Amino acid sequence: MANFKGHALPGSFFLLFGLWWSVKYPLQYLSQKVTKKSHKIYCFQRVDAIEGGIKIIFALIGMLAEQFVPDGPHLYLYSGENRDWVKLMNWQHTTMYLFYGLSGVVDVFTYVSQAVPQGLDRLMLSVAVFVEGCLFYYHVLHRPMLDQHIHSLLLIAVFSGACSVMLEVFLRDNIVLEMFRAGVTIVQGTWFWQIGVVLFQPWGGPMWDENDHSNIMFLTMCFFWHWAAAVAILAINYTLAYWYGWGMSLSRSGHVERTGGSCPPSVPEYRCL
């Protein structure tokens, strides 16, 4: 959708996932340190499957919104005797959502089936992010300079994320890569909102001058303010997770002292945190 809502919708999805990952991965990493286990705790594996299902739902919402808004293509790729293309911008957004939906499907199958190779979920997510980047690169190729520039800044976060997730295929459960992914996903989310505000002014006010170089300079600076805010969010959430894990570790130590041993055999160890 070539309007503010068309940017706010994917921005909200990316922002929610980025914020969730910024909480999930520190908790997972610190829980593994507390329990002295190198493999992923079962409850986090189950969360991965739920996360995949939510990703599928978000993708379906996005595809339906792009296709069936009043001025959408309604599944028509071309029309008329001349077979003119119908709303290709909506179709590009639909394609982006499609690949994120496929990523969610692979997430679910990775959890329910041992036959799925390890790392395939990360590979599919990397492909989805790469497809998003390619689509947006050609999305604004011959648009006004300000439009091109503000989307090119988005591509920095997109392709950085694609490369980072590809590394996760080979470096599984690496907290640095996982936190970096969370950070660039937050930046994607907030920057989608910024693009919508700059190009469409949803709350009124003068439109941005697309030929003023000062606007390009400001937006470049503003993009890295978004990135700084994402880093601050990561730091805060990691610190909160650390304090939570430290408190749970003390609680577990007290339990061991009272019982004279580790968790009872009938109780999974992670439940004693």
mmCIF file of C-alpha atoms in Angstrom, residues 78-168:
data_model
loop_
_atom_site.group_PDB
_atom_site.id
_atom_site.type_symbol
_atom_site.label_atom_id
_atom_site.label_comp_id
_atom_site.label_asym_id
_atom_site.label_seq_id
_atom_site.Cartn_x
_atom_site.Cartn_y
_atom_site.Cartn_z
ATOM 1 C CA TYR A 78 -2.928 -7.638 -14.845
ATOM 2 C CA SER A 79 -6.180 -6.477 -16.436
ATOM 3 C CA GLY A 80 -7.737 -5.064 -19.596
ATOM 4 C CA GLU A 81 -7.114 -5.841 -23.222
ATOM 5 C CA ASN A 82 -3.604 -4.431 -22.984
ATOM 6 C CA ARG A 83 -2.917 -6.602 -19.957
ATOM 7 C CA ASP A 84 -1.685 -3.670 -17.885
ATOM 8 C CA TRP A 85 -0.063 -4.476 -14.555
ATOM 9 C CA VAL A 86 -2.310 -3.953 -11.526
ATOM 10 C CA LYS A 87 -0.864 -2.356 -8.364
ATOM 11 C CA LEU A 88 2.591 -3.903 -8.553
ATOM 12 C CA MET A 89 3.619 -2.118 -5.353
ATOM 13 C CA ASN A 90 0.970 -4.103 -3.474
ATOM 14 C CA TRP A 91 2.159 -7.265 -5.182
ATOM 15 C CA GLN A 92 5.737 -6.571 -4.085
ATOM 16 C CA HIS A 93 4.620 -6.157 -0.486
ATOM 17 C CA THR A 94 2.578 -9.359 -0.790
ATOM 18 C CA THR A 95 5.671 -11.198 -2.007
ATOM 19 C CA MET A 96 7.637 -9.934 0.989
ATOM 20 C CA TYR A 97 4.970 -11.215 3.387
ATOM 21 C CA LEU A 98 4.848 -14.528 1.513
ATOM 22 C CA PHE A 99 8.499 -15.264 2.218
ATOM 23 C CA TYR A 100 8.171 -14.352 5.880
ATOM 24 C CA GLY A 101 5.187 -16.691 6.032
ATOM 25 C CA LEU A 102 7.303 -19.476 4.527
ATOM 26 C CA SER A 103 9.915 -18.743 7.178
ATOM 27 C CA GLY A 104 7.239 -19.251 9.826
ATOM 28 C CA VAL A 105 6.220 -22.579 8.261
ATOM 29 C CA VAL A 106 9.832 -23.788 8.399
ATOM 30 C CA ASP A 107 10.051 -22.659 12.048
ATOM 31 C CA VAL A 108 7.057 -24.827 12.932
ATOM 32 C CA PHE A 109 8.315 -27.861 10.989
ATOM 33 C CA THR A 110 11.737 -27.518 12.628
ATOM 34 C CA TYR A 111 10.037 -27.973 15.990
ATOM 35 C CA VAL A 112 7.602 -30.780 15.102
ATOM 36 C CA SER A 113 9.901 -32.915 12.930
ATOM 37 C CA GLN A 114 13.393 -34.264 13.549
ATOM 38 C CA ALA A 115 13.764 -34.763 9.783
ATOM 39 C CA VAL A 116 14.236 -31.018 9.184
ATOM 40 C CA PRO A 117 17.978 -30.225 8.973
ATOM 41 C CA GLN A 118 19.281 -27.982 11.730
ATOM 42 C CA GLY A 119 19.760 -24.438 10.531
ATOM 43 C CA LEU A 120 17.080 -24.578 7.838
ATOM 44 C CA ASP A 121 14.882 -22.208 9.836
ATOM 45 C CA ARG A 122 17.658 -19.605 9.950
ATOM 46 C CA LEU A 123 18.404 -20.117 6.254
ATOM 47 C CA MET A 124 14.763 -19.511 5.315
ATOM 48 C CA LEU A 125 14.632 -16.395 7.485
ATOM 49 C CA SER A 126 17.806 -15.100 5.829
ATOM 50 C CA VAL A 127 16.260 -15.702 2.403
ATOM 51 C CA ALA A 128 13.093 -13.851 3.460
ATOM 52 C CA VAL A 129 15.073 -10.827 4.655
ATOM 53 C CA PHE A 130 17.191 -10.870 1.471
ATOM 54 C CA VAL A 131 14.038 -10.975 -0.687
ATOM 55 C CA GLU A 132 12.670 -8.004 1.256
ATOM 56 C CA GLY A 133 15.861 -6.069 0.511
ATOM 57 C CA CYS A 134 15.812 -6.857 -3.214
ATOM 58 C CA LEU A 135 12.153 -5.910 -3.513
ATOM 59 C CA PHE A 136 12.666 -2.562 -1.812
ATOM 60 C CA TYR A 137 15.798 -1.801 -3.814
ATOM 61 C CA TYR A 138 13.832 -1.959 -7.074
ATOM 62 C CA HIS A 139 10.743 -0.564 -5.352
ATOM 63 C CA VAL A 140 12.059 3.016 -5.500
ATOM 64 C CA LEU A 141 14.714 2.800 -8.204
ATOM 65 C CA HIS A 142 13.410 5.756 -10.252
ATOM 66 C CA ARG A 143 11.510 7.610 -7.520
ATOM 67 C CA PRO A 144 12.358 11.147 -6.248
ATOM 68 C CA MET A 145 15.697 11.535 -4.486
ATOM 69 C CA LEU A 146 14.315 11.801 -0.942
ATOM 70 C CA ASP A 147 12.147 8.710 -1.447
ATOM 71 C CA GLN A 148 15.120 6.753 -2.766
ATOM 72 C CA HIS A 149 17.407 7.866 0.035
ATOM 73 C CA ILE A 150 15.073 7.096 2.919
ATOM 74 C CA HIS A 151 14.468 3.601 1.523
ATOM 75 C CA SER A 152 18.189 3.051 0.868
ATOM 76 C CA LEU A 153 18.821 3.667 4.572
ATOM 77 C CA LEU A 154 16.284 0.940 5.321
ATOM 78 C CA LEU A 155 18.311 -1.401 3.104
ATOM 79 C CA ILE A 156 21.326 -0.997 5.405
ATOM 80 C CA ALA A 157 19.351 -2.639 8.210
ATOM 81 C CA VAL A 158 17.738 -5.192 5.888
ATOM 82 C CA PHE A 159 20.895 -6.545 4.258
ATOM 83 C CA SER A 160 22.796 -6.398 7.560
ATOM 84 C CA GLY A 161 20.071 -8.574 9.027
ATOM 85 C CA ALA A 162 20.162 -10.996 6.085
ATOM 86 C CA CYS A 163 23.934 -11.479 6.476
ATOM 87 C CA SER A 164 23.645 -11.864 10.243
ATOM 88 C CA VAL A 165 20.931 -14.516 10.016
ATOM 89 C CA MET A 166 22.947 -16.385 7.373
ATOM 90 C CA LEU A 167 25.843 -16.554 9.848
ATOM 91 C CA GLU A 168 23.425 -18.041 12.394
#
